């Protein structure tokens, strides 16, 4: 496993996918997902130019934070309200907000630290029962609630597409997310600004980019297989 070679290949593929969608590489944010991987591997990736790191579990952010070089941290996994306090002053973006209750806890903890926390609202676009996220028809309720908060800023949407060996099977879901994103981009509100559409992972990030994603979450394609014994 060679992180430098893997990262070079991922960058090449992101660039090509961006060009196919009429954009540039700079228009796409790569979040390198480091779930279960040690700080040494994370630092190697940072030395190679990675600027954004994604973690699924707040405990991993908390435990690795002081051992990792300066980088933008993203919390991309399911977040329980009682874990918000562990990451509120460490991450730049929370991808997985899917309830008013969680949004309110982020507001409360952000107020304690006198900061504004950027969040994405997670949409379960495929309707899978095993996936977190709100139904598309619930999105406006959460956006309306966010509009009244002072320490939370909605900066976009996130989804996790169904796992499949054929990324083309997710085109419909990616297109539906893009429609939601574009429609809600018309909202004029100080703390709602649709900047990021986070969708696509190691198996389908190219397809996601071709269909509107400007933020992708790529783990195993950069770092290799995860060691789940460390979870």
PDB file of C-alpha atoms in Angstrom:
ATOM      1  CA  UNK A   1       0.000   0.000   0.000  1.00  0.00           C
ATOM      2  CA  UNK A   2       1.484   3.281  -1.135  1.00  0.00           C
ATOM      3  CA  UNK A   3      -0.373   6.395  -0.066  1.00  0.00           C
ATOM      4  CA  UNK A   4       1.538   8.621  -2.499  1.00  0.00           C
ATOM      5  CA  UNK A   5       0.644   6.453  -5.496  1.00  0.00           C
ATOM      6  CA  UNK A   6      -2.943   6.010  -4.361  1.00  0.00           C
ATOM      7  CA  UNK A   7      -3.389   9.732  -3.816  1.00  0.00           C
ATOM      8  CA  UNK A   8      -1.895  10.512  -7.225  1.00  0.00           C
ATOM      9  CA  UNK A   9      -4.387   8.149  -8.868  1.00  0.00           C
ATOM     10  CA  UNK A  10      -7.334   9.608  -6.943  1.00  0.00           C
ATOM     11  CA  UNK A  11      -6.286  13.136  -7.895  1.00  0.00           C
ATOM     12  CA  UNK A  12      -6.029  12.099 -11.540  1.00  0.00           C
ATOM     13  CA  UNK A  13      -9.513  10.615 -11.465  1.00  0.00           C
ATOM     14  CA  UNK A  14     -11.022  13.630  -9.672  1.00  0.00           C
ATOM     15  CA  UNK A  15      -9.480  15.953 -12.243  1.00  0.00           C
ATOM     16  CA  UNK A  16     -10.840  13.904 -15.140  1.00  0.00           C
ATOM     17  CA  UNK A  17     -14.323  13.651 -13.614  1.00  0.00           C
ATOM     18  CA  UNK A  18     -14.388  17.387 -12.923  1.00  0.00           C
ATOM     19  CA  UNK A  19     -13.437  18.117 -16.519  1.00  0.00           C
ATOM     20  CA  UNK A  20     -16.162  15.796 -17.797  1.00  0.00           C
ATOM     21  CA  UNK A  21     -18.671  17.806 -15.769  1.00  0.00           C
ATOM     22  CA  UNK A  22     -17.381  21.132 -17.088  1.00  0.00           C
ATOM     23  CA  UNK A  23     -15.479  22.090 -13.972  1.00  0.00           C
ATOM     24  CA  UNK A  24     -11.892  22.249 -12.733  1.00  0.00           C
ATOM     25  CA  UNK A  25     -10.045  20.198 -10.135  1.00  0.00           C
ATOM     26  CA  UNK A  26     -10.073  23.220  -7.810  1.00  0.00           C
ATOM     27  CA  UNK A  27     -13.867  23.106  -7.771  1.00  0.00           C
ATOM     28  CA  UNK A  28     -13.833  19.756  -5.954  1.00  0.00           C
ATOM     29  CA  UNK A  29     -12.904  19.245  -2.288  1.00  0.00           C
ATOM     30  CA  UNK A  30     -11.330  15.889  -1.459  1.00  0.00           C
ATOM     31  CA  UNK A  31     -12.004  14.768   2.093  1.00  0.00           C
ATOM     32  CA  UNK A  32      -9.570  11.929   2.847  1.00  0.00           C
ATOM     33  CA  UNK A  33     -11.392   9.564   5.207  1.00  0.00           C
ATOM     34  CA  UNK A  34      -9.101   8.167   7.889  1.00  0.00           C
ATOM     35  CA  UNK A  35     -11.472   5.891   9.799  1.00  0.00           C
ATOM     36  CA  UNK A  36      -9.384   3.417  11.896  1.00  0.00           C
ATOM     37  CA  UNK A  37      -6.113   4.645  10.345  1.00  0.00           C
ATOM     38  CA  UNK A  38      -3.353   5.933  12.668  1.00  0.00           C
ATOM     39  CA  UNK A  39      -2.017   9.465  12.939  1.00  0.00           C
ATOM     40  CA  UNK A  40       1.196   8.454  11.134  1.00  0.00           C
ATOM     41  CA  UNK A  41      -0.715   7.622   7.960  1.00  0.00           C
ATOM     42  CA  UNK A  42      -2.765  10.790   8.272  1.00  0.00           C
ATOM     43  CA  UNK A  43       0.363  12.904   8.599  1.00  0.00           C
ATOM     44  CA  UNK A  44       1.874  11.229   5.555  1.00  0.00           C
ATOM     45  CA  UNK A  45      -1.189  12.172   3.515  1.00  0.00           C
ATOM     46  CA  UNK A  46      -1.053  15.730   4.822  1.00  0.00           C
ATOM     47  CA  UNK A  47       2.599  15.965   3.787  1.00  0.00           C
ATOM     48  CA  UNK A  48       1.478  14.870   0.316  1.00  0.00           C
ATOM     49  CA  UNK A  49      -0.972  17.735   0.065  1.00  0.00           C
ATOM     50  CA  UNK A  50      -4.198  16.518   1.693  1.00  0.00           C
ATOM     51  CA  UNK A  51      -5.922  19.517   3.297  1.00  0.00           C
ATOM     52  CA  UNK A  52      -9.162  17.937   4.561  1.00  0.00           C
ATOM     53  CA  UNK A  53      -9.511  14.858   6.774  1.00  0.00           C
ATOM     54  CA  UNK A  54     -12.775  13.047   7.512  1.00  0.00           C
ATOM     55  CA  UNK A  55     -13.538  10.919  10.542  1.00  0.00           C
ATOM     56  CA  UNK A  56     -16.652   8.832  11.160  1.00  0.00           C
ATOM     57  CA  UNK A  57     -16.478   8.738  14.953  1.00  0.00           C
ATOM     58  CA  UNK A  58     -16.138  11.726  17.287  1.00  0.00           C
ATOM     59  CA  UNK A  59     -13.964   9.606  19.578  1.00  0.00           C
ATOM     60  CA  UNK A  60     -11.390   9.216  16.805  1.00  0.00           C
ATOM     61  CA  UNK A  61     -11.280  12.974  16.268  1.00  0.00           C
ATOM     62  CA  UNK A  62     -10.762  13.479  19.980  1.00  0.00           C
ATOM     63  CA  UNK A  63      -8.095  10.771  20.323  1.00  0.00           C
ATOM     64  CA  UNK A  64      -6.047  11.610  17.210  1.00  0.00           C
ATOM     65  CA  UNK A  65      -6.387  15.380  17.171  1.00  0.00           C
ATOM     66  CA  UNK A  66      -3.212  16.337  19.040  1.00  0.00           C
ATOM     67  CA  UNK A  67      -1.059  13.876  17.068  1.00  0.00           C
ATOM     68  CA  UNK A  68      -2.040  15.070  13.596  1.00  0.00           C
ATOM     69  CA  UNK A  69      -0.502  17.994  11.729  1.00  0.00           C
ATOM     70  CA  UNK A  70      -2.643  21.094  11.050  1.00  0.00           C
ATOM     71  CA  UNK A  71      -5.498  20.111   8.746  1.00  0.00           C
ATOM     72  CA  UNK A  72      -9.226  20.746   8.285  1.00  0.00           C
ATOM     73  CA  UNK A  73     -11.191  18.096  10.180  1.00  0.00           C
ATOM     74  CA  UNK A  74     -14.624  16.896   9.038  1.00  0.00           C
ATOM     75  CA  UNK A  75     -17.018  14.757  11.079  1.00  0.00           C
ATOM     76  CA  UNK A  76     -18.734  12.644   8.421  1.00  0.00           C
ATOM     77  CA  UNK A  77     -20.354   9.817  10.405  1.00  0.00           C
ATOM     78  CA  UNK A  78     -23.498   9.604  12.490  1.00  0.00           C
ATOM     79  CA  UNK A  79     -23.275  11.988  15.441  1.00  0.00           C
ATOM     80  CA  UNK A  80     -25.090  11.480  18.710  1.00  0.00           C
ATOM     81  CA  UNK A  81     -26.047  14.598  20.630  1.00  0.00           C
ATOM     82  CA  UNK A  82     -23.971  13.585  23.669  1.00  0.00           C
ATOM     83  CA  UNK A  83     -20.820  13.421  21.500  1.00  0.00           C
ATOM     84  CA  UNK A  84     -21.057  16.918  20.005  1.00  0.00           C
ATOM     85  CA  UNK A  85     -19.021  18.375  22.861  1.00  0.00           C
ATOM     86  CA  UNK A  86     -16.013  16.237  21.886  1.00  0.00           C
ATOM     87  CA  UNK A  87     -15.630  17.720  18.410  1.00  0.00           C
ATOM     88  CA  UNK A  88     -17.296  21.148  18.409  1.00  0.00           C
ATOM     89  CA  UNK A  89     -14.006  23.054  18.719  1.00  0.00           C
ATOM     90  CA  UNK A  90     -12.015  20.688  16.493  1.00  0.00           C
ATOM     91  CA  UNK A  91     -13.883  20.170  13.214  1.00  0.00           C
ATOM     92  CA  UNK A  92     -14.567  22.679  10.461  1.00  0.00           C
ATOM     93  CA  UNK A  93     -17.654  20.916   9.105  1.00  0.00           C
ATOM     94  CA  UNK A  94     -20.195  18.384  10.384  1.00  0.00           C
ATOM     95  CA  UNK A  95     -21.626  16.449   7.427  1.00  0.00           C
ATOM     96  CA  UNK A  96     -24.246  14.320   9.150  1.00  0.00           C
ATOM     97  CA  UNK A  97     -26.904  16.563  10.706  1.00  0.00           C
ATOM     98  CA  UNK A  98     -30.274  14.856  10.382  1.00  0.00           C
ATOM     99  CA  UNK A  99     -32.527  16.213  13.130  1.00  0.00           C
ATOM    100  CA  UNK A 100     -33.630  19.400  14.845  1.00  0.00           C
ATOM    101  CA  UNK A 101     -32.479  17.876  18.139  1.00  0.00           C
ATOM    102  CA  UNK A 102     -28.911  17.453  16.868  1.00  0.00           C
ATOM    103  CA  UNK A 103     -28.930  20.893  15.310  1.00  0.00           C
ATOM    104  CA  UNK A 104     -30.012  22.431  18.616  1.00  0.00           C
ATOM    105  CA  UNK A 105     -27.225  20.639  20.516  1.00  0.00           C
ATOM    106  CA  UNK A 106     -24.654  21.869  18.002  1.00  0.00           C
ATOM    107  CA  UNK A 107     -26.046  25.377  18.492  1.00  0.00           C
ATOM    108  CA  UNK A 108     -25.756  25.020  22.280  1.00  0.00           C
ATOM    109  CA  UNK A 109     -22.186  23.727  22.218  1.00  0.00           C
ATOM    110  CA  UNK A 110     -21.078  26.240  19.580  1.00  0.00           C
ATOM    111  CA  UNK A 111     -22.481  29.068  21.690  1.00  0.00           C
ATOM    112  CA  UNK A 112     -20.395  27.827  24.634  1.00  0.00           C
ATOM    113  CA  UNK A 113     -17.255  28.132  22.496  1.00  0.00           C
ATOM    114  CA  UNK A 114     -18.342  31.411  20.883  1.00  0.00           C
ATOM    115  CA  UNK A 115     -18.080  30.012  17.361  1.00  0.00           C
ATOM    116  CA  UNK A 116     -20.238  29.361  14.337  1.00  0.00           C
ATOM    117  CA  UNK A 117     -20.308  25.714  13.263  1.00  0.00           C
ATOM    118  CA  UNK A 118     -20.752  24.888   9.602  1.00  0.00           C
ATOM    119  CA  UNK A 119     -22.965  21.883   8.949  1.00  0.00           C
ATOM    120  CA  UNK A 120     -24.361  19.844   6.085  1.00  0.00           C
ATOM    121  CA  UNK A 121     -27.812  18.323   6.280  1.00  0.00           C
ATOM    122  CA  UNK A 122     -27.745  14.607   5.544  1.00  0.00           C
ATOM    123  CA  UNK A 123     -30.484  13.457   3.179  1.00  0.00           C
ATOM    124  CA  UNK A 124     -31.408   9.785   2.808  1.00  0.00           C
ATOM    125  CA  UNK A 125     -32.055  10.211  -0.907  1.00  0.00           C
ATOM    126  CA  UNK A 126     -32.356   6.475  -1.623  1.00  0.00           C
ATOM    127  CA  UNK A 127     -34.842   5.776   1.174  1.00  0.00           C
ATOM    128  CA  UNK A 128     -32.805   2.872   2.562  1.00  0.00           C
ATOM    129  CA  UNK A 129     -33.960   1.975   6.064  1.00  0.00           C
ATOM    130  CA  UNK A 130     -30.391   1.253   7.183  1.00  0.00           C
ATOM    131  CA  UNK A 131     -29.182   4.746   6.249  1.00  0.00           C
ATOM    132  CA  UNK A 132     -29.245   7.829   8.442  1.00  0.00           C
ATOM    133  CA  UNK A 133     -30.540  11.086   7.063  1.00  0.00           C
ATOM    134  CA  UNK A 134     -33.813  12.890   6.610  1.00  0.00           C
ATOM    135  CA  UNK A 135     -36.339  12.271   3.865  1.00  0.00           C
ATOM    136  CA  UNK A 136     -36.164  14.864   1.067  1.00  0.00           C
ATOM    137  CA  UNK A 137     -39.590  16.219   2.030  1.00  0.00           C
ATOM    138  CA  UNK A 138     -38.261  17.013   5.531  1.00  0.00           C
ATOM    139  CA  UNK A 139     -35.441  19.232   4.266  1.00  0.00           C
ATOM    140  CA  UNK A 140     -37.333  22.519   4.328  1.00  0.00           C
ATOM    141  CA  UNK A 141     -38.343  21.988   7.967  1.00  0.00           C
ATOM    142  CA  UNK A 142     -34.693  21.668   9.012  1.00  0.00           C
ATOM    143  CA  UNK A 143     -33.626  24.626   6.880  1.00  0.00           C
ATOM    144  CA  UNK A 144     -36.354  26.772   8.398  1.00  0.00           C
ATOM    145  CA  UNK A 145     -35.212  25.781  11.888  1.00  0.00           C
ATOM    146  CA  UNK A 146     -31.562  26.500  11.049  1.00  0.00           C
ATOM    147  CA  UNK A 147     -32.500  29.943   9.792  1.00  0.00           C
ATOM    148  CA  UNK A 148     -33.406  30.994  13.333  1.00  0.00           C
ATOM    149  CA  UNK A 149     -30.131  29.867  14.929  1.00  0.00           C
ATOM    150  CA  UNK A 150     -27.128  32.064  15.676  1.00  0.00           C
ATOM    151  CA  UNK A 151     -24.231  29.600  15.946  1.00  0.00           C
ATOM    152  CA  UNK A 152     -25.070  27.108  13.201  1.00  0.00           C
ATOM    153  CA  UNK A 153     -24.561  27.742   9.498  1.00  0.00           C
ATOM    154  CA  UNK A 154     -25.899  25.334   6.875  1.00  0.00           C
ATOM    155  CA  UNK A 155     -23.370  25.199   4.038  1.00  0.00           C
ATOM    156  CA  UNK A 156     -24.835  22.381   1.976  1.00  0.00           C
ATOM    157  CA  UNK A 157     -26.170  18.842   1.750  1.00  0.00           C
ATOM    158  CA  UNK A 158     -24.711  15.348   2.140  1.00  0.00           C
ATOM    159  CA  UNK A 159     -25.862  11.886   1.165  1.00  0.00           C
ATOM    160  CA  UNK A 160     -24.575   8.306   1.255  1.00  0.00           C
ATOM    161  CA  UNK A 161     -25.613   6.443  -1.877  1.00  0.00           C
ATOM    162  CA  UNK A 162     -26.396   2.710  -1.796  1.00  0.00           C
ATOM    163  CA  UNK A 163     -23.385   0.414  -1.917  1.00  0.00           C
ATOM    164  CA  UNK A 164     -23.081  -1.139  -5.350  1.00  0.00           C
ATOM    165  CA  UNK A 165     -20.512  -2.661  -7.689  1.00  0.00           C
ATOM    166  CA  UNK A 166     -21.870  -0.480 -10.495  1.00  0.00           C
ATOM    167  CA  UNK A 167     -21.689   3.262  -9.689  1.00  0.00           C
ATOM    168  CA  UNK A 168     -24.041   4.011 -12.596  1.00  0.00           C
ATOM    169  CA  UNK A 169     -26.838   2.509 -10.514  1.00  0.00           C
ATOM    170  CA  UNK A 170     -26.577   5.567  -8.251  1.00  0.00           C
ATOM    171  CA  UNK A 171     -26.894   8.174 -10.999  1.00  0.00           C
ATOM    172  CA  UNK A 172     -30.585   8.716 -10.240  1.00  0.00           C
ATOM    173  CA  UNK A 173     -29.824   9.330  -6.552  1.00  0.00           C
ATOM    174  CA  UNK A 174     -26.981  11.726  -7.371  1.00  0.00           C
ATOM    175  CA  UNK A 175     -29.174  13.610  -9.841  1.00  0.00           C
ATOM    176  CA  UNK A 176     -31.984  13.900  -7.289  1.00  0.00           C
ATOM    177  CA  UNK A 177     -29.548  15.276  -4.720  1.00  0.00           C
ATOM    178  CA  UNK A 178     -28.244  17.796  -7.217  1.00  0.00           C
ATOM    179  CA  UNK A 179     -31.812  18.984  -7.880  1.00  0.00           C
ATOM    180  CA  UNK A 180     -32.412  19.434  -4.148  1.00  0.00           C
ATOM    181  CA  UNK A 181     -29.121  21.292  -3.815  1.00  0.00           C
ATOM    182  CA  UNK A 182     -29.782  23.624  -6.748  1.00  0.00           C
ATOM    183  CA  UNK A 183     -33.377  24.329  -5.663  1.00  0.00           C
ATOM    184  CA  UNK A 184     -32.340  25.202  -2.096  1.00  0.00           C
ATOM    185  CA  UNK A 185     -29.427  27.315  -3.341  1.00  0.00           C
ATOM    186  CA  UNK A 186     -32.002  30.004  -4.044  1.00  0.00           C
ATOM    187  CA  UNK A 187     -32.653  30.492  -0.324  1.00  0.00           C
ATOM    188  CA  UNK A 188     -31.538  33.911   0.908  1.00  0.00           C
ATOM    189  CA  UNK A 189     -30.588  33.705   4.584  1.00  0.00           C
ATOM    190  CA  UNK A 190     -27.530  34.792   6.555  1.00  0.00           C
ATOM    191  CA  UNK A 191     -26.826  31.328   7.912  1.00  0.00           C
ATOM    192  CA  UNK A 192     -27.916  29.168   4.962  1.00  0.00           C
ATOM    193  CA  UNK A 193     -25.525  29.079   2.029  1.00  0.00           C
ATOM    194  CA  UNK A 194     -25.517  26.072  -0.280  1.00  0.00           C
ATOM    195  CA  UNK A 195     -21.809  25.761  -1.008  1.00  0.00           C
ATOM    196  CA  UNK A 196     -21.151  22.032  -0.730  1.00  0.00           C
ATOM    197  CA  UNK A 197     -22.811  18.954  -2.147  1.00  0.00           C
ATOM    198  CA  UNK A 198     -21.023  16.105  -0.378  1.00  0.00           C
ATOM    199  CA  UNK A 199     -21.614  12.773  -2.082  1.00  0.00           C
ATOM    200  CA  UNK A 200     -19.463  10.016  -3.487  1.00  0.00           C
ATOM    201  CA  UNK A 201     -16.994   7.685  -1.775  1.00  0.00           C
ATOM    202  CA  UNK A 202     -14.174   5.388  -2.913  1.00  0.00           C
ATOM    203  CA  UNK A 203     -16.416   3.264  -5.123  1.00  0.00           C
ATOM    204  CA  UNK A 204     -18.396   5.985  -6.832  1.00  0.00           C
ATOM    205  CA  UNK A 205     -16.733   9.391  -6.381  1.00  0.00           C
ATOM    206  CA  UNK A 206     -16.117   9.858 -10.099  1.00  0.00           C
ATOM    207  CA  UNK A 207     -19.784   9.284 -10.931  1.00  0.00           C
ATOM    208  CA  UNK A 208     -20.811  11.582  -8.072  1.00  0.00           C
ATOM    209  CA  UNK A 209     -18.609  14.386  -9.410  1.00  0.00           C
ATOM    210  CA  UNK A 210     -19.991  13.916 -12.917  1.00  0.00           C
ATOM    211  CA  UNK A 211     -23.472  14.379 -11.462  1.00  0.00           C
ATOM    212  CA  UNK A 212     -22.902  17.431  -9.300  1.00  0.00           C
ATOM    213  CA  UNK A 213     -20.813  16.635  -6.219  1.00  0.00           C
ATOM    214  CA  UNK A 214     -18.221  19.232  -5.290  1.00  0.00           C
ATOM    215  CA  UNK A 215     -17.071  17.389  -2.164  1.00  0.00           C
ATOM    216  CA  UNK A 216     -16.158  13.689  -2.081  1.00  0.00           C
ATOM    217  CA  UNK A 217     -15.272  11.467   0.871  1.00  0.00           C
ATOM    218  CA  UNK A 218     -12.579   8.987  -0.161  1.00  0.00           C
ATOM    219  CA  UNK A 219     -10.976   6.555   2.279  1.00  0.00           C
ATOM    220  CA  UNK A 220      -9.884   3.126   1.098  1.00  0.00           C
ATOM    221  CA  UNK A 221      -8.838   4.378  -2.355  1.00  0.00           C
ATOM    222  CA  UNK A 222      -6.248   6.545  -0.568  1.00  0.00           C
ATOM    223  CA  UNK A 223      -5.340   4.595   2.573  1.00  0.00           C
ATOM    224  CA  UNK A 224      -6.165   1.026   1.652  1.00  0.00           C
ATOM    225  CA  UNK A 225      -8.449  -1.354   3.519  1.00  0.00           C
ATOM    226  CA  UNK A 226      -9.511  -0.390   7.014  1.00  0.00           C
ATOM    227  CA  UNK A 227      -8.501  -2.346  10.071  1.00  0.00           C
ATOM    228  CA  UNK A 228     -11.805  -2.814  11.841  1.00  0.00           C
ATOM    229  CA  UNK A 229     -10.111  -4.559  14.775  1.00  0.00           C
ATOM    230  CA  UNK A 230      -9.108  -1.050  15.890  1.00  0.00           C
ATOM    231  CA  UNK A 231     -12.681   0.155  16.125  1.00  0.00           C
TER     232      UNK A 231
END
